[in-house]
Structure formats: C-alpha cells, structure tokens
Coordinates of C-alpha atoms (C1' of nucleotides) in Angstrom, one line a residue:
Chain A
X1 CA -59.5 -72.7 -20.6
X2 CA -61.8 -70.0 -21.6
X3 CA -61.2 -68.2 -24.9
X4 CA -61.4 -64.4 -24.9
X5 CA -61.6 -61.9 -27.7
X6 CA -58.0 -61.1 -26.9
X7 CA -57.1 -64.6 -27.9
X8 CA -59.1 -64.4 -31.0
X9 CA -57.3 -61.2 -32.1
X10 CA -54.1 -63.4 -32.4
X11 CA -55.6 -65.1 -35.4
X12 CA -54.1 -63.4 -38.5
X13 CA -57.4 -63.2 -40.3
X14 CA -59.1 -61.5 -37.4
X15 CA -56.3 -59.1 -36.6
X16 CA -58.2 -56.1 -37.9
X17 CA -61.6 -57.2 -36.6
X18 CA -63.3 -55.0 -34.1
X19 CA -64.0 -56.0 -30.5
X20 CA -67.7 -56.3 -31.4
X21 CA -66.9 -58.6 -34.3
X22 CA -64.7 -60.8 -32.2
X23 CA -67.5 -61.1 -29.6
X24 CA -69.9 -62.1 -32.3
X25 CA -67.5 -64.7 -33.7
X26 CA -67.0 -66.1 -30.3
X27 CA -70.7 -66.3 -29.7
X28 CA -71.1 -68.2 -33.0
X29 CA -68.5 -70.8 -32.2
X30 CA -68.1 -73.9 -30.2
X31 CA -65.1 -75.5 -28.6
X32 CA -64.2 -79.0 -29.8
X33 CA -61.5 -81.1 -28.2
X34 CA -59.9 -84.0 -30.0
X35 CA -57.5 -86.7 -28.9
X36 CA -54.1 -87.4 -30.5
X37 CA -54.7 -89.3 -33.7
X38 CA -58.3 -88.4 -34.0
X39 CA -59.7 -86.2 -36.7
X40 CA -61.3 -82.8 -36.9
X41 CA -62.6 -83.6 -40.4
X42 CA -62.0 -85.8 -43.4
X43 CA -61.4 -85.0 -47.0
X44 CA -64.7 -85.0 -48.8
X45 CA -66.8 -84.3 -45.7
X46 CA -69.3 -81.5 -46.0
X47 CA -67.5 -78.4 -44.8
X48 CA -69.8 -77.3 -42.1
X49 CA -67.2 -75.7 -39.8
X50 CA -63.9 -74.0 -40.1
X51 CA -61.5 -74.1 -37.1
X52 CA -59.2 -72.0 -35.1
X53 CA -56.7 -74.2 -33.3
X54 CA -56.4 -73.1 -29.7
X55 CA -54.1 -75.8 -28.4
X56 CA -52.2 -78.8 -29.8
X57 CA -51.1 -79.5 -33.3
X58 CA -52.9 -80.6 -36.4
X59 CA -51.8 -82.2 -39.6
X60 CA -53.5 -81.3 -42.9
X61 CA -53.1 -84.1 -45.4
X62 CA -54.6 -85.4 -48.6
X63 CA -54.9 -89.0 -49.6
X64 CA -55.2 -90.6 -53.0
X65 CA -57.6 -93.5 -53.7
X66 CA -55.0 -96.0 -52.7
X67 CA -54.6 -94.5 -49.3
X68 CA -51.2 -93.0 -50.0
X69 CA -51.0 -89.6 -48.4
X70 CA -49.1 -86.3 -48.5
X71 CA -48.8 -83.7 -45.8
X72 CA -50.0 -80.3 -47.0
X73 CA -49.3 -78.3 -43.9
X74 CA -49.1 -78.5 -40.1
X75 CA -51.3 -76.2 -38.1
X76 CA -50.2 -74.5 -34.8
X77 CA -52.3 -72.6 -32.2
X78 CA -54.2 -69.6 -33.5
X79 CA -54.0 -70.6 -37.0
X80 CA -57.1 -71.2 -39.0
X81 CA -57.9 -74.4 -40.9
X82 CA -60.7 -75.8 -43.0
X83 CA -61.6 -72.3 -44.2
X84 CA -61.9 -72.9 -47.9
X85 CA -65.5 -74.1 -47.3
X86 CA -66.4 -70.7 -45.9
X87 CA -65.9 -69.2 -49.3
X88 CA -67.7 -71.6 -51.6
X89 CA -70.9 -72.6 -49.9
X90 CA -71.9 -76.3 -50.3
X91 CA -68.2 -77.2 -50.4
X92 CA -66.5 -80.2 -49.0
X93 CA -63.1 -80.2 -47.3
X94 CA -60.3 -80.8 -49.8
X95 CA -58.1 -82.2 -47.1
X96 CA -58.1 -84.3 -43.9
X97 CA -57.3 -82.7 -40.5
X98 CA -55.7 -85.1 -37.9
X99 CA -54.6 -84.1 -34.4
X100 CA -50.9 -84.8 -33.8
X101 CA -51.4 -84.4 -30.1
X102 CA -54.4 -83.7 -28.0
X103 CA -55.9 -80.6 -29.5
X104 CA -58.6 -78.1 -29.0
X105 CA -60.2 -76.1 -31.7
X106 CA -62.8 -73.4 -32.0
X107 CA -65.4 -74.5 -34.5
X108 CA -67.1 -71.7 -36.4
X109 CA -70.0 -72.3 -38.7
X110 CA -68.8 -71.9 -42.3
X111 CA -72.1 -70.2 -43.2
X112 CA -71.6 -67.7 -40.4
X113 CA -68.2 -66.7 -41.5
X114 CA -69.5 -66.6 -45.1
X115 CA -72.0 -64.0 -44.0
X116 CA -69.4 -62.1 -42.0
X117 CA -67.1 -61.9 -45.0
X118 CA -69.8 -60.3 -47.1
X119 CA -70.2 -57.4 -44.7
X120 CA -66.6 -57.1 -43.4
X121 CA -64.3 -56.3 -46.3
X122 CA -61.3 -56.0 -44.0
X123 CA -61.7 -59.6 -42.7
X124 CA -62.2 -60.8 -46.3
X125 CA -59.1 -59.0 -47.3
X126 CA -57.0 -60.5 -44.6
X127 CA -58.3 -64.0 -45.5
X128 CA -57.4 -63.3 -49.1
X129 CA -53.9 -62.3 -48.1
X130 CA -53.6 -65.6 -46.3
X131 CA -54.8 -67.4 -49.4
X132 CA -52.2 -65.8 -51.5
X133 CA -49.5 -67.1 -49.3
X134 CA -51.0 -70.6 -49.5
X135 CA -51.1 -70.4 -53.3
X136 CA -47.5 -69.2 -53.5
X137 CA -46.3 -71.8 -51.1
X138 CA -48.1 -74.6 -52.9
X139 CA -46.7 -73.5 -56.2
X140 CA -43.2 -73.4 -54.8
X141 CA -43.5 -76.8 -53.3
X142 CA -45.0 -78.2 -56.5
X143 CA -42.0 -76.9 -58.5
X144 CA -39.7 -78.2 -55.9
X145 CA -41.2 -81.7 -56.1
X146 CA -41.1 -81.6 -59.9
X147 CA -37.5 -80.4 -60.3
X148 CA -35.5 -81.0 -57.2
X149 CA -33.9 -84.3 -56.0
X150 CA -35.0 -86.0 -52.8
X151 CA -31.9 -84.7 -50.9
X152 CA -32.7 -81.2 -51.7
X153 CA -36.4 -81.5 -50.9
X154 CA -35.7 -83.1 -47.5
X155 CA -33.0 -80.5 -46.6
X156 CA -35.4 -77.8 -47.6
X157 CA -38.2 -79.3 -45.6
X158 CA -36.0 -79.4 -42.5
X159 CA -35.1 -75.7 -43.0
X160 CA -38.6 -74.7 -43.5
X161 CA -39.7 -76.5 -40.4
X162 CA -36.9 -75.1 -38.4
X163 CA -38.0 -71.6 -39.4
X164 CA -41.6 -72.2 -38.5
X165 CA -41.4 -74.2 -35.3
X166 CA -37.8 -75.0 -34.5
X167 CA -36.7 -74.6 -30.9
X168 CA -33.5 -72.7 -30.9
X169 CA -30.8 -73.6 -28.3
X170 CA -29.2 -70.6 -26.6
X171 CA -25.7 -71.5 -27.7
X172 CA -25.0 -72.1 -31.3
X173 CA -27.3 -72.5 -34.3
X174 CA -28.8 -75.7 -32.9
X175 CA -32.4 -76.2 -33.8
X176 CA -34.6 -79.0 -32.6
X177 CA -37.6 -80.5 -34.4
X178 CA -40.1 -83.2 -33.4
X179 CA -40.9 -85.2 -36.5
X180 CA -40.8 -88.8 -37.4
X181 CA -39.1 -90.1 -40.6
X182 CA -42.6 -90.9 -41.9
X183 CA -43.7 -87.3 -41.3
X184 CA -40.8 -85.9 -43.2
X185 CA -41.3 -88.4 -46.0
X186 CA -44.9 -87.4 -46.4
X187 CA -43.9 -83.7 -46.5
X188 CA -41.4 -84.3 -49.2
X189 CA -43.1 -86.9 -51.4
X190 CA -40.7 -89.8 -50.7
X191 CA -40.5 -92.8 -48.4
X192 CA -39.5 -93.2 -44.8
X193 CA -36.6 -95.5 -45.9
X194 CA -35.1 -92.9 -48.1
X195 CA -35.5 -90.2 -45.4
X196 CA -33.9 -92.5 -42.8
X197 CA -30.9 -93.2 -45.1
X198 CA -30.4 -89.5 -45.8
X199 CA -30.6 -88.5 -42.2
X200 CA -28.2 -91.2 -41.2
X201 CA -25.8 -90.0 -43.8
X202 CA -26.1 -86.4 -42.6
X203 CA -25.6 -87.5 -39.0
X204 CA -22.4 -89.3 -40.0
X205 CA -21.2 -86.0 -41.6
X206 CA -22.1 -84.1 -38.4
X207 CA -24.7 -81.9 -40.0
X208 CA -27.5 -83.1 -37.8
X209 CA -28.2 -85.3 -34.8
X210 CA -31.1 -87.6 -34.8
X211 CA -33.2 -89.6 -32.3
X212 CA -36.6 -91.2 -32.3
X213 CA -39.0 -88.6 -33.6
X214 CA -36.3 -85.9 -33.1
X215 CA -34.0 -84.1 -35.4
X216 CA -31.5 -81.6 -34.2
X217 CA -29.9 -79.4 -36.8
X218 CA -26.3 -78.7 -35.9
X219 CA -25.1 -77.0 -39.1
X220 CA -28.0 -75.3 -40.9
X221 CA -25.6 -73.8 -43.4
X222 CA -24.7 -77.2 -44.7
X223 CA -28.4 -78.0 -45.2
X224 CA -28.8 -74.8 -47.2
X225 CA -26.0 -75.9 -49.4
X226 CA -27.6 -79.3 -50.0
X227 CA -31.0 -77.7 -50.6
X228 CA -29.4 -75.5 -53.2
X229 CA -28.1 -78.5 -55.0
X230 CA -24.5 -77.4 -54.4
X231 CA -23.6 -80.8 -53.0
X232 CA -22.3 -83.1 -55.6
Chain B
X1 CA -60.4 -54.6 -81.3
X2 CA -62.0 -52.4 -78.7
X3 CA -62.9 -53.8 -75.4
X4 CA -66.3 -53.0 -73.9
X5 CA -67.7 -53.4 -70.4
X6 CA -69.7 -56.3 -71.9
X7 CA -66.4 -58.1 -72.6
X8 CA -65.2 -57.4 -69.1
X9 CA -68.2 -58.9 -67.6
X10 CA -67.0 -62.2 -69.0
X11 CA -64.2 -62.2 -66.5
X12 CA -65.3 -64.4 -63.6
X13 CA -64.0 -62.0 -61.0
X14 CA -66.0 -59.2 -62.5
X15 CA -69.2 -61.1 -63.1
X16 CA -71.0 -59.3 -60.3
X17 CA -69.5 -55.9 -60.8
X18 CA -71.8 -53.0 -61.8
X19 CA -71.7 -51.3 -65.1
X20 CA -70.1 -48.3 -63.4
X21 CA -67.4 -50.4 -61.8
X22 CA -66.6 -52.0 -65.1
X23 CA -66.3 -48.6 -66.8
X24 CA -64.0 -47.5 -64.0
X25 CA -61.9 -50.6 -64.4
X26 CA -61.6 -50.1 -68.2
X27 CA -60.6 -46.5 -67.6
X28 CA -57.8 -47.6 -65.4
X29 CA -56.4 -50.2 -67.7
X30 CA -54.2 -50.2 -70.8
X31 CA -54.0 -52.7 -73.6
X32 CA -50.7 -54.5 -74.0
X33 CA -49.9 -56.8 -77.0
X34 CA -47.2 -59.3 -76.9
X35 CA -45.7 -61.5 -79.6
X36 CA -45.5 -65.3 -79.4
X37 CA -42.7 -66.3 -77.1
X38 CA -42.5 -62.9 -75.4
X39 CA -43.3 -62.3 -71.8
X40 CA -45.9 -60.3 -69.9
X41 CA -43.8 -60.5 -66.8
X42 CA -41.1 -62.5 -65.1
X43 CA -41.1 -64.3 -61.8
X44 CA -39.6 -61.8 -59.3
X45 CA -40.6 -58.7 -61.1
X46 CA -42.4 -56.0 -59.1
X47 CA -46.1 -56.8 -59.6
X48 CA -47.2 -53.5 -60.9
X49 CA -50.0 -54.8 -63.1
X50 CA -52.4 -57.7 -63.2
X51 CA -53.8 -58.8 -66.5
X52 CA -57.0 -60.0 -68.2
X53 CA -56.1 -61.9 -71.4
X54 CA -58.3 -60.7 -74.2
X55 CA -56.8 -62.8 -77.0
X56 CA -54.2 -65.5 -77.5
X57 CA -52.8 -67.9 -74.9
X58 CA -50.4 -67.5 -72.0
X59 CA -48.3 -70.0 -70.1
X60 CA -47.7 -69.4 -66.4
X61 CA -44.6 -71.1 -65.2
X62 CA -42.1 -71.2 -62.4
X63 CA -38.3 -71.8 -62.7
X64 CA -35.8 -73.0 -60.2
X65 CA -32.3 -71.5 -59.9
X66 CA -31.0 -74.0 -62.5
X67 CA -33.5 -72.8 -65.1
X68 CA -35.6 -76.0 -65.0
X69 CA -39.2 -75.0 -65.2
X70 CA -42.7 -76.3 -64.5
X71 CA -46.0 -75.2 -66.0
X72 CA -48.4 -74.0 -63.4
X73 CA -51.3 -73.1 -65.6
X74 CA -52.3 -72.0 -69.1
X75 CA -54.4 -68.9 -69.4
X76 CA -57.2 -68.5 -72.0
X77 CA -59.1 -65.3 -73.0
X78 CA -61.1 -63.6 -70.3
X79 CA -59.1 -65.2 -67.5
X80 CA -57.2 -63.1 -65.0
X81 CA -53.5 -63.6 -64.3
X82 CA -50.8 -62.0 -62.2
X83 CA -53.5 -61.1 -59.6
X84 CA -51.7 -62.2 -56.5
X85 CA -49.8 -58.9 -56.4
X86 CA -53.1 -56.9 -56.1
X87 CA -53.7 -58.4 -52.7
X88 CA -50.3 -58.0 -51.0
X89 CA -49.0 -54.6 -52.0
X90 CA -45.3 -54.4 -52.7
X91 CA -45.4 -57.9 -54.0
X92 CA -43.5 -59.6 -56.8
X93 CA -44.9 -62.0 -59.3
X94 CA -44.4 -65.6 -58.1
X95 CA -44.4 -66.9 -61.7
X96 CA -43.4 -66.0 -65.2
X97 CA -46.1 -65.3 -67.9
X98 CA -45.1 -66.2 -71.5
X99 CA -47.3 -65.9 -74.6
X100 CA -47.8 -69.1 -76.4
X101 CA -49.2 -67.2 -79.4
X102 CA -49.5 -63.6 -80.2
X103 CA -51.6 -62.3 -77.3
X104 CA -53.2 -59.2 -76.0
X105 CA -53.9 -58.4 -72.4
X106 CA -55.6 -55.7 -70.5
X107 CA -53.2 -54.4 -67.9
X108 CA -54.8 -53.1 -64.7
X109 CA -52.7 -51.3 -62.0
X110 CA -52.4 -53.6 -59.1
X111 CA -52.8 -50.7 -56.7
X112 CA -56.1 -49.7 -58.5
X113 CA -57.6 -53.2 -58.0
X114 CA -56.3 -53.2 -54.5
X115 CA -58.3 -50.1 -53.7
X116 CA -61.3 -51.4 -55.6
X117 CA -61.3 -54.6 -53.5
X118 CA -61.4 -52.6 -50.3
X119 CA -64.7 -50.9 -51.3
X120 CA -66.3 -53.7 -53.3
X121 CA -66.9 -56.8 -51.1
X122 CA -68.6 -58.7 -54.0
X123 CA -65.6 -58.5 -56.3
X124 CA -63.3 -59.4 -53.4
X125 CA -65.5 -62.3 -52.7
X126 CA -65.4 -63.5 -56.3
X127 CA -61.6 -63.2 -56.4
X128 CA -61.5 -65.2 -53.2
X129 CA -63.6 -67.9 -54.7
X130 CA -61.2 -68.1 -57.6
X131 CA -58.3 -68.4 -55.2
X132 CA -59.9 -71.3 -53.4
X133 CA -60.1 -73.2 -56.7
X134 CA -56.4 -72.4 -57.3
X135 CA -55.4 -73.7 -53.9
X136 CA -57.4 -76.9 -54.3
X137 CA -56.1 -77.5 -57.7
X138 CA -52.5 -77.0 -56.6
X139 CA -53.0 -79.2 -53.6
X140 CA -54.4 -81.9 -55.8
X141 CA -51.6 -81.7 -58.3
X142 CA -49.1 -81.7 -55.6
X143 CA -50.5 -84.9 -54.2
X144 CA -50.6 -86.4 -57.7
X145 CA -46.9 -85.6 -58.3
X146 CA -46.0 -87.0 -54.9
X147 CA -48.0 -90.3 -55.1
X148 CA -48.8 -91.1 -58.7
X149 CA -46.6 -92.7 -61.4
X150 CA -45.6 -90.8 -64.5
X151 CA -48.1 -92.8 -66.6
X152 CA -51.0 -91.8 -64.4
X153 CA -49.9 -88.1 -64.3
X154 CA -49.6 -87.8 -68.0
X155 CA -52.9 -89.5 -68.6
X156 CA -54.5 -87.2 -66.1
X157 CA -53.0 -84.2 -67.7
X158 CA -54.3 -85.1 -71.1
X159 CA -57.8 -85.6 -69.7
X160 CA -57.7 -82.3 -67.8
X161 CA -56.5 -80.5 -70.9
X162 CA -59.2 -82.2 -73.0
X163 CA -61.9 -81.0 -70.5
X164 CA -60.5 -77.4 -70.5
X165 CA -59.6 -76.8 -74.1
X166 CA -60.1 -79.9 -76.2
X167 CA -61.8 -79.5 -79.5
X168 CA -64.4 -82.2 -79.8
X169 CA -65.0 -83.9 -83.1
X170 CA -68.7 -84.2 -84.1
X171 CA -68.5 -88.0 -84.4
X172 CA -67.2 -90.0 -81.6
X173 CA -65.3 -89.0 -78.5
X174 CA -62.3 -87.7 -80.4
X175 CA -60.7 -84.8 -78.7
X176 CA -57.8 -82.8 -80.2
X177 CA -55.1 -81.0 -78.3
X178 CA -52.2 -78.8 -79.4
X179 CA -49.3 -79.4 -77.1
X180 CA -45.8 -80.4 -77.6
X181 CA -44.2 -83.3 -75.7
X182 CA -42.1 -80.7 -73.8
X183 CA -45.3 -78.9 -72.7
X184 CA -46.8 -82.0 -71.4
X185 CA -43.5 -82.9 -69.6
X186 CA -43.5 -79.6 -67.9
X187 CA -47.1 -80.0 -66.8
X188 CA -46.5 -83.3 -65.3
X189 CA -43.0 -83.0 -63.8
X190 CA -41.2 -85.4 -66.2
X191 CA -39.1 -85.2 -69.3
X192 CA -40.0 -85.0 -73.0
X193 CA -38.4 -88.3 -73.6
X194 CA -40.6 -90.1 -71.1
X195 CA -43.7 -88.4 -72.5
X196 CA -42.7 -89.3 -76.0
X197 CA -42.2 -93.0 -75.1
X198 CA -45.6 -93.1 -73.3
X199 CA -47.5 -91.4 -76.2
X200 CA -45.9 -93.7 -78.7
X201 CA -46.9 -96.7 -76.6
X202 CA -50.5 -95.4 -76.3
X203 CA -50.6 -94.8 -80.0
X204 CA -49.6 -98.3 -80.7
X205 CA -52.4 -99.4 -78.5
X206 CA -54.9 -97.2 -80.4
X207 CA -55.7 -95.0 -77.4
X208 CA -54.5 -91.8 -79.0
X209 CA -53.2 -90.5 -82.3
X210 CA -50.2 -88.1 -82.3
X211 CA -48.5 -85.6 -84.6
X212 CA -46.1 -82.8 -84.2
X213 CA -47.5 -80.7 -81.4
X214 CA -50.8 -82.5 -81.7
X215 CA -52.5 -85.2 -79.6
X216 CA -55.8 -86.7 -80.6
X217 CA -57.6 -88.7 -77.9
X218 CA -59.4 -91.6 -79.4
X219 CA -60.4 -93.6 -76.4
X220 CA -60.7 -91.3 -73.4
X221 CA -62.0 -94.1 -71.3
X222 CA -58.7 -96.0 -71.6
X223 CA -56.9 -92.9 -70.4
X224 CA -59.2 -92.7 -67.4
X225 CA -58.2 -96.3 -66.6
X226 CA -54.6 -95.5 -66.8
X227 CA -54.9 -92.4 -64.8
X228 CA -56.7 -94.4 -62.0
X229 CA -53.7 -96.7 -62.0
X230 CA -55.8 -99.7 -63.1
X231 CA -53.4 -100.5 -65.8
X232 CA -50.8 -103.0 -64.7
Chain C
dA1 C1' -37.1 -76.8 -104.2
dT2 C1' -33.7 -76.6 -101.0
dT3 C1' -32.0 -75.5 -96.7
dT4 C1' -32.6 -74.6 -91.9
dT5 C1' -34.9 -75.0 -87.8
dT6 C1' -37.6 -77.3 -84.6
dA7 C1' -40.0 -81.4 -82.8
dT8 C1' -40.0 -86.2 -82.2
dT9 C1' -38.5 -91.0 -81.8
dT10 C1' -35.8 -94.7 -80.1
dG11 C1' -31.8 -97.4 -78.5
dC12 C1' -28.8 -97.8 -74.8
dG13 C1' -26.8 -97.4 -70.3
dC14 C1' -27.3 -96.0 -65.8
dC15 C1' -28.6 -94.7 -61.2
dA16 C1' -31.6 -92.6 -57.7
dG17 C1' -34.8 -94.0 -55.1
dC18 C1' -38.3 -97.6 -54.0
dG19 C1' -39.9 -101.7 -51.5
dC20 C1' -39.3 -105.7 -48.7
dA21 C1' -37.6 -108.0 -44.8
dA22 C1' -35.3 -108.5 -40.7
dA23 C1' -33.0 -106.7 -37.0
dG24 C1' -32.2 -103.2 -33.6
dA25 C1' -33.4 -99.2 -30.6
dC26 C1' -36.4 -96.6 -27.9
dA27 C1' -40.5 -95.4 -25.1
dA28 C1' -44.4 -96.6 -22.7
dC29 C1' -47.3 -99.4 -20.2
dC30 C1' -48.6 -102.9 -17.1
Chain D
dG1 C1' -38.3 -104.8 -15.2
dG2 C1' -40.0 -107.3 -18.6
dT3 C1' -43.1 -107.0 -22.4
dT4 C1' -45.3 -104.8 -26.1
dG5 C1' -45.7 -101.6 -29.6
dT6 C1' -43.8 -98.2 -32.4
dC7 C1' -40.0 -96.1 -34.8
dT8 C1' -35.7 -96.6 -37.1
dT9 C1' -31.8 -98.6 -39.5
dT10 C1' -29.7 -101.2 -43.1
dG11 C1' -28.7 -104.8 -46.6
dC12 C1' -30.2 -106.3 -50.9
dG13 C1' -32.3 -106.4 -55.3
dC14 C1' -34.7 -104.2 -58.6
dT15 C1' -36.8 -101.0 -61.9
dG16 C1' -39.0 -96.7 -63.4
dG17 C1' -37.6 -93.1 -65.4
dC18 C1' -33.7 -90.1 -66.7
dG19 C1' -30.3 -88.4 -69.9
dC20 C1' -27.4 -88.6 -74.0
dA21 C1' -26.9 -89.1 -78.7
dA22 C1' -28.1 -90.0 -83.2
dA23 C1' -31.6 -90.6 -86.6
dT24 C1' -35.9 -89.1 -88.5
dA25 C1' -39.8 -86.3 -89.5
dA26 C1' -42.3 -82.2 -90.0
dA27 C1' -42.6 -77.3 -90.6
dA28 C1' -40.7 -72.9 -91.7
dA29 C1' -37.7 -69.9 -94.1
dT30 C1' -35.2 -68.7 -98.2

DNA sequence: ATTTTTATTTGCGCCAGCGCAAAGACAACC
DNA sequence: GGTTGTCTTTGCGCTGGCGCAAATAAAAAT
C-alpha cells in the first residue's frame, strides 16, 4: 500500500500542514513493517524516529526494573507515537512500543520533525494541543489509580476503551472489545486474576458477556454506576 | 516588589524570548496575591489566566467526586502553572492550585499567550519541551503507583523532593524537607497513617529524623535502596 | 500561662486484592 | 482430529495497607 499526502493529512498533528509540507514529510520518511509481538522501539533506546501508524495496532508500555509493566496507551492507525524525542534532541524513548498485530508505521527522523517544528508554528501548535490531552489524561489516570478501587478503575477502562475503539452493534447498546484479561490488568494497575474475577462477576449479573480475548458490554449504564463508585 | 523583564527571563518558557517580548508579556499581565490556604483557581474553572509564581509556594492537585485528592506537583517561584488552557482555547483547568504559603503570581491572559505562541515559535518550542517533561514524569509516576509498593513510593517521593527543594546541611548528606505526613500521602497515593508508620520505622532505623511537618534525611543511600525494592 | 487547634503516633481489627496452583476452555496448528 | 500452546477461571490462604479511635505532642492563639 502506498501512502499519499491525503493519508498523511489524517494525522491530527498534520491536519493544518500544507500539501508541500506533507510531501516533504513523506519524502523524509520510510515505511517500517513489524510482525505481531515485535517492537518498534524500546524504552531507553535513542529516539531516532517518531512514527505514524498506518496499519495494525501498537501498545505503548513502560516497565520497571523488575519487568512489571503498565500500559500507557494503545495506538491506532494515523496516530503518532514516539514523538517526545522530536522535541528534546538527544532524547531516549520513555516507553516501549510493541505491535499487537502485524503493523506498519511511517518512520520520520526525529531531527527532521524537530527542524520542521521550528519553521512551522501551526504544526508545533497542533502537536502541543495533542500533548495537553496526554498530560490531562495521564493526570486523570494517576488520580484514578491513587483514589479509586479496582472495580471502578476496570469499569472505567472498559468504558474508555468502548468510546475509543468499541464496535457498536446495530441493535442495542452492545459494544465489543478485543482485549485479554492481562491487557486490562496492565491498563488498570492490577492483576489478571482480579480482572478475571471481576468480569466473571459482572457476567453473572448480566452487565457484560465475555470470551477469550473478548468483552461485550451489554449494559454500559451499569458500568458507569460502578465506575462512579455508586455500587456498594 | 516590582517585577522586571530580568525576572521574567528566569521563567524556563521565556528563556529565549526577546526583551521586547518580555516587556509585552509584562504589560499584559497583572499581579495577584493570595494568602496561605487560598486558591489561584479550581479544577473545572474556565482557564482565563495562566500564572508565573513570583513568591511563595503552590500545590497543584486534583480531586475526585468524593473529594479525595492527589498532589500532582508543587510549584516554586518562576515556574509556570495553569498553562494548559493557553493552548486549547475555551479550556478549563484540569487541576486546582492552592497556596501553601502566602504567594504572589503574575497572571497572564491565556488568550494573550495563545496569540504570542502563534507568532513566536521559540517560545512555543520551549513550552513544548516543558510539556514533554510533564508527560514523562506523569508516566513514570503512574507506573510507579501501579507497580511499586508503598514503601518504595514514599522513599522515592522523599528523594525526589530532596533533589528539588531539599535544604542541604553543610556537613554530611543531611537534607531537610518541610512536608506533613498528609502531604506525602497525597503525593504517593496512600494515607497519612501509613506514611506515619513508615517514617517512624525509618526513624527507629536511623535513616531519617522527623518532626512536625519536618523530615530530615540522614542516610539518603538507604532510602535509595528501599526505593529500589532491595529492602526485604 | 492556659487554652485551642492542628499534626502525629500507635494499637487494633479488618478486608480488598494479591499470588500460587491446578483445572478447564478455547484457538490454532500440524 | 488430536495435540499444543495460550488464555481464563476459581479455590485457598495470606498480607499489605486501610480506617477508626484515642492518646500524645507541638504549635498557635488568647
């Protein structure tokens, strides 16, 4: 598949770039394909490239010295990742990017984008806007982790995922998600056992239906109640 | 106290601004003094101003619907806060800013800085750099909260505080901090009881000395070991 | 100096959530 | 279609850390 400037305009940060800029960006980037489970980059690597995901799905995660990891964010096509290095030169990636399925990304030299930002205030501005959402989201999740119980955090994570990537069924408010218990655990700072127990419980109550790496939300409203801590 | 452009140049985001820009910024800002315990702004307020702290100390925190709160960051003189609203217009503050002591801030219209950023790539760039550090720091703290035990988080918080604002004694590696147990609890996502028990324990072991709203680090190296999870 | 307010400590009980282990379910592959 | 690997469930025991309450200590106010 060939990537055109039209595709590139779908990237939020490039939405206000001119056709000429987009062409220049394309010329300064290379396509990189990665198999499921492989990595675009590791936490601590020198941040030579930033990426635009063109197909597939990528997990951004951070590990502590013992190897325990948390999921920071999942990347979908036409989203940018690994961009922090473009701002601070000589930077290293603060997270690891692993492909959840066979994925293709457009790799742009960090130093190239760095230069581009200096001369294109509008692109810099759009990148800044993106950063503010990241900051706010991380702050909110931090607070959630510090103050909310596991139930609430898991319910919240499901709702957030549903809003981002859920596939809505025509009929009612049924939303389908493809995530393992382990994934959800890493997103919410708990263990797969606890997530499994919670989901089983909710399934018994008819709030969701579950399967192997599948969660179907039947009654979102009940999840909202749980996430608000109204339950119990 | 009158604020000069020379003062303003101490602000990281304005370090590369020209004298003319600084004058313009000064002209578009007003001084606002706040007593200890009072608020510069509340989470959810319309983000009309962003601030430069010129004296005192300010706590940025976030509350959940039940009123439980977490400390996101402490602001010291010549640091900027409330700036996220300058990027996205029509934004509300994502956090609450409370003065820990009598404090004075320079209030700059968000819309003014917004316009300034559009025409001054260098300032935008420096603000972006600041944002990347925030993102990285929040990600690191999020991971810490998700994967580390309370001991480690508290030890880490003390070390971080010591590096930022600790007063070093001439002699050995003694570092003094002025924080209550409650403060530390809110910084680490735990309770003041747990913090108190931990600090008492460490005092018994001679790692720190404590007092009312005072913590003196005697043997930082032992704290590092605890924060790395080597203890036990 | 006395009173009031605010911060801290500590004992005690408790439970949410962890961690292991073993079994079961599902998908994929040969 | 049987085998293998991965994901999930569930029982069981345990404990880190929470939360209350009451005592103590330190600072601030009068």
